CSV table of C-alpha atoms in Angstrom, one decimal:
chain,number,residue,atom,x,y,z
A,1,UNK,CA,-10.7,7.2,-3.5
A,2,UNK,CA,-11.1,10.3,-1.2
A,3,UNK,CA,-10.1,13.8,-2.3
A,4,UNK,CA,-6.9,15.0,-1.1
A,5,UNK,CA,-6.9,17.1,2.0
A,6,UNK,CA,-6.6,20.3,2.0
A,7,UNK,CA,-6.0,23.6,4.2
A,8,UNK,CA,-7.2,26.9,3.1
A,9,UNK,CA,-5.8,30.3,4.0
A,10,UNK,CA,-6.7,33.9,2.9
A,11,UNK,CA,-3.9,36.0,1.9
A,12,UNK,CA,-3.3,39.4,1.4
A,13,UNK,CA,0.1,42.0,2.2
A,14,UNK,CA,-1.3,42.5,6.2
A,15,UNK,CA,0.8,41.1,9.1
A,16,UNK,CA,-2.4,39.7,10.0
A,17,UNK,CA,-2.7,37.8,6.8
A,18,UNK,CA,1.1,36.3,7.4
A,19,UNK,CA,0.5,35.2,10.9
A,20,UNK,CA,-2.2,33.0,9.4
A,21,UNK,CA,0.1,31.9,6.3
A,22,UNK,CA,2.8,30.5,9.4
A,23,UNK,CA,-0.6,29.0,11.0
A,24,UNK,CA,-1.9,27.6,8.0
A,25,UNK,CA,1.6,26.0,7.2
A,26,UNK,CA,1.7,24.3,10.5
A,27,UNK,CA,-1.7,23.3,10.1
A,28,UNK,CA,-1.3,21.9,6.4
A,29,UNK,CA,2.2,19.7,7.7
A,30,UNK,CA,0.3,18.6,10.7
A,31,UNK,CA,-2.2,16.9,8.9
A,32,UNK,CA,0.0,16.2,5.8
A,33,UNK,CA,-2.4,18.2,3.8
A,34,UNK,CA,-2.1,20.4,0.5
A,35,UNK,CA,-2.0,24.3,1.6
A,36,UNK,CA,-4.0,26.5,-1.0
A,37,UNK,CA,-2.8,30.2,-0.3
A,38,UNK,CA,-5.9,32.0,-1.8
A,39,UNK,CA,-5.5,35.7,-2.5
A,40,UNK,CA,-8.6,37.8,-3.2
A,41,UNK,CA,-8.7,41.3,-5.3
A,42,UNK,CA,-11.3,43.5,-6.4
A,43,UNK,CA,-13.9,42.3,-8.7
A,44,UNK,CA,-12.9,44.4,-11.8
A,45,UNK,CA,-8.6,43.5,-10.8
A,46,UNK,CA,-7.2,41.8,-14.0
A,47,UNK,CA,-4.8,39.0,-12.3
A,48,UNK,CA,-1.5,39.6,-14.0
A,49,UNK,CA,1.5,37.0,-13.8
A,50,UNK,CA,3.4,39.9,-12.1
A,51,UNK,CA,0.9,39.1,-9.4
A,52,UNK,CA,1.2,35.5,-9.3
A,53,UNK,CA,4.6,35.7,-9.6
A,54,UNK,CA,4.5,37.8,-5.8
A,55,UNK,CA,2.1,35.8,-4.3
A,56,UNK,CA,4.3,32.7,-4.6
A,57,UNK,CA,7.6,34.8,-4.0
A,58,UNK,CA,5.8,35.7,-0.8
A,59,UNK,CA,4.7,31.8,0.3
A,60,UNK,CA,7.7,30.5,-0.3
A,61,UNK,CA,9.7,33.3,1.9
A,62,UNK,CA,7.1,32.7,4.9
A,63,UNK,CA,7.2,28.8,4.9
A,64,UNK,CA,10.5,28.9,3.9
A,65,UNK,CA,12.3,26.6,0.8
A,66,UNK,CA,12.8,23.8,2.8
A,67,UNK,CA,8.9,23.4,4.0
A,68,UNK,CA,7.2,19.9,2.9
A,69,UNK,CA,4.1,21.7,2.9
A,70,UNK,CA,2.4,21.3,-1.0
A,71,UNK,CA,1.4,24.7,-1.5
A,72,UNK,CA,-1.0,25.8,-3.9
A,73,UNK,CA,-1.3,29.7,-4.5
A,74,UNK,CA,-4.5,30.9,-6.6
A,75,UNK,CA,-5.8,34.1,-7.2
A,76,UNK,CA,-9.6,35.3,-7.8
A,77,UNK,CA,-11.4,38.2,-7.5
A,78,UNK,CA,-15.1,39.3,-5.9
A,79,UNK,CA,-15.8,39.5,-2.2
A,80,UNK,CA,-13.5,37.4,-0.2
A,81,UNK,CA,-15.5,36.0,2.4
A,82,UNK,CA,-17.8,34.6,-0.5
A,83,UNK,CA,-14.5,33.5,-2.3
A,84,UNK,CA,-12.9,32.0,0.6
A,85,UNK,CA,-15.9,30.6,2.0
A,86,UNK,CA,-16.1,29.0,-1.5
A,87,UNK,CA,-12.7,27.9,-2.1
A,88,UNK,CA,-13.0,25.8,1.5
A,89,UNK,CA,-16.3,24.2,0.3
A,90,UNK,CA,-14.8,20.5,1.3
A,91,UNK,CA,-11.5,21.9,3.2
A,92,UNK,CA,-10.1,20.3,6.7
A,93,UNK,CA,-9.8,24.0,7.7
A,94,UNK,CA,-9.8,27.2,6.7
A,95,UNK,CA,-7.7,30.1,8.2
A,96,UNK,CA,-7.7,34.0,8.2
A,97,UNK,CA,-6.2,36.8,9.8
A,98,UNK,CA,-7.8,39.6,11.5
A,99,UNK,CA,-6.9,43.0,12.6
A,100,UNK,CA,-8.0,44.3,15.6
A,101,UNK,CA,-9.2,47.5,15.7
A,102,UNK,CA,-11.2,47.8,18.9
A,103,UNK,CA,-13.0,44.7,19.3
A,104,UNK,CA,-11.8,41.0,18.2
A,105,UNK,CA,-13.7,39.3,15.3
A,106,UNK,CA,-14.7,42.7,13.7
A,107,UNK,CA,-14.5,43.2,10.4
A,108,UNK,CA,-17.0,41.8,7.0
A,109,UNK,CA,-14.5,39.3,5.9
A,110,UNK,CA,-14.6,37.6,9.2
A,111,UNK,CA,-18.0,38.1,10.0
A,112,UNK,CA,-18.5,36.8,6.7
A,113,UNK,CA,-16.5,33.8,6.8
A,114,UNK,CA,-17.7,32.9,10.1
A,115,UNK,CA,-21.5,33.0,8.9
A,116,UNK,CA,-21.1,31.0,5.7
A,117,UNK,CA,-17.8,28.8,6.3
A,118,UNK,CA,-18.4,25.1,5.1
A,119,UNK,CA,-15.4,24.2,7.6
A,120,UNK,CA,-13.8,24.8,11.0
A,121,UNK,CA,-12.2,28.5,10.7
A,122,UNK,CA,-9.1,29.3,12.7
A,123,UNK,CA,-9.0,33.3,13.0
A,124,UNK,CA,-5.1,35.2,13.5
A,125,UNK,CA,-3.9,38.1,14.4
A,126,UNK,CA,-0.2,39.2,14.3
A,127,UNK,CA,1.0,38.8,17.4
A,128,UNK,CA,4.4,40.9,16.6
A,129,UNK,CA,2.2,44.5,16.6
A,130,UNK,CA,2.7,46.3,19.5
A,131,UNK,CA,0.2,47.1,21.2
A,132,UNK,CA,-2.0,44.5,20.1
A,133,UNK,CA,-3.9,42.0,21.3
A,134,UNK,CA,-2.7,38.7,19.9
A,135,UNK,CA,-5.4,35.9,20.0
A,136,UNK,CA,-6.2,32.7,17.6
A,137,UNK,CA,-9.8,31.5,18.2
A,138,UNK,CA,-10.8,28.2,16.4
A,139,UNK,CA,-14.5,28.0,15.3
A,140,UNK,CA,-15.9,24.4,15.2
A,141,UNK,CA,-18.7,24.0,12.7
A,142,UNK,CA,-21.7,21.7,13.4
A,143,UNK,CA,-21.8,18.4,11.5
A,144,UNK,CA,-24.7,18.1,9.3
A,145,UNK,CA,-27.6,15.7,10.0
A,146,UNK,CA,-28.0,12.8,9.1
A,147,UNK,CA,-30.0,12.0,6.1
């Protein structure tokens, strides 16, 4: 039997970060996949269930009650392009937002992710700022070699 499917986004309180929850969710019903909303703290932030409590509170008001989507929201701490990278280890996709602050793709947690992720990343930005550029860029990851 093959693992279940699953779609990976990174979440935090940014437009950015919702633009890819709404991506994500489309992504996840699309290939009738699980949805693991991963938030990221600090390294030394004790996870209360005040927190947990938010995050799921927040997931369910962007994909709405009604969404078939299986969503799975986890918290973790450390760096989180290593944690998201991580968490995506045998993911379909994984998906992030981005803010643009000059030039696209900038930033350590995308440059990060990008470098190290063991899936296809699809990058967001929040294409209700104004002013902003809006883009989604999907990054294809080379299949490994056969043994």
């Amino acid at each position: 039997m093959s693992p279940p499917e699953y779609v990976v986004v990174g979440m935090d309180d940014t437009p950015h970060a919702i633009a890819a929850l709404r991506r994500a969710g489309e992504e996840a019903r699309e290939r009738r996949a699980r949805l693991d909303v991963v938030r990221v703290g600090k390294e030394d932030e004790v996870v209360t269930e005040a927190a947990r409590r938010a995050l799921d509170e927040l997931v369910a008001s962007v994909l709405g009650p009604a969404d078939p989507v299986a969503a799975r929201c986890l918290i973790a701490s450390g760096r989180p392009g290593d944690v998201l990278t991580r968490h995506a280890a045998e993911a379909e996709l994984l998906v992030i937002g981005a803010g643009y602050g000059g030039r696209p793709l900038d930033g350590s947690t995308v440059t990060s992710v990008l470098s190290g992720a063991p899936c296809p990343v699809l990058v967001c930005t929040a294409p209700d700022l104004p002013g902003r550029m809006s883009y989604t860029i999907r990054f294809l990851t080379p299949a490994p070699a056969p043994a």
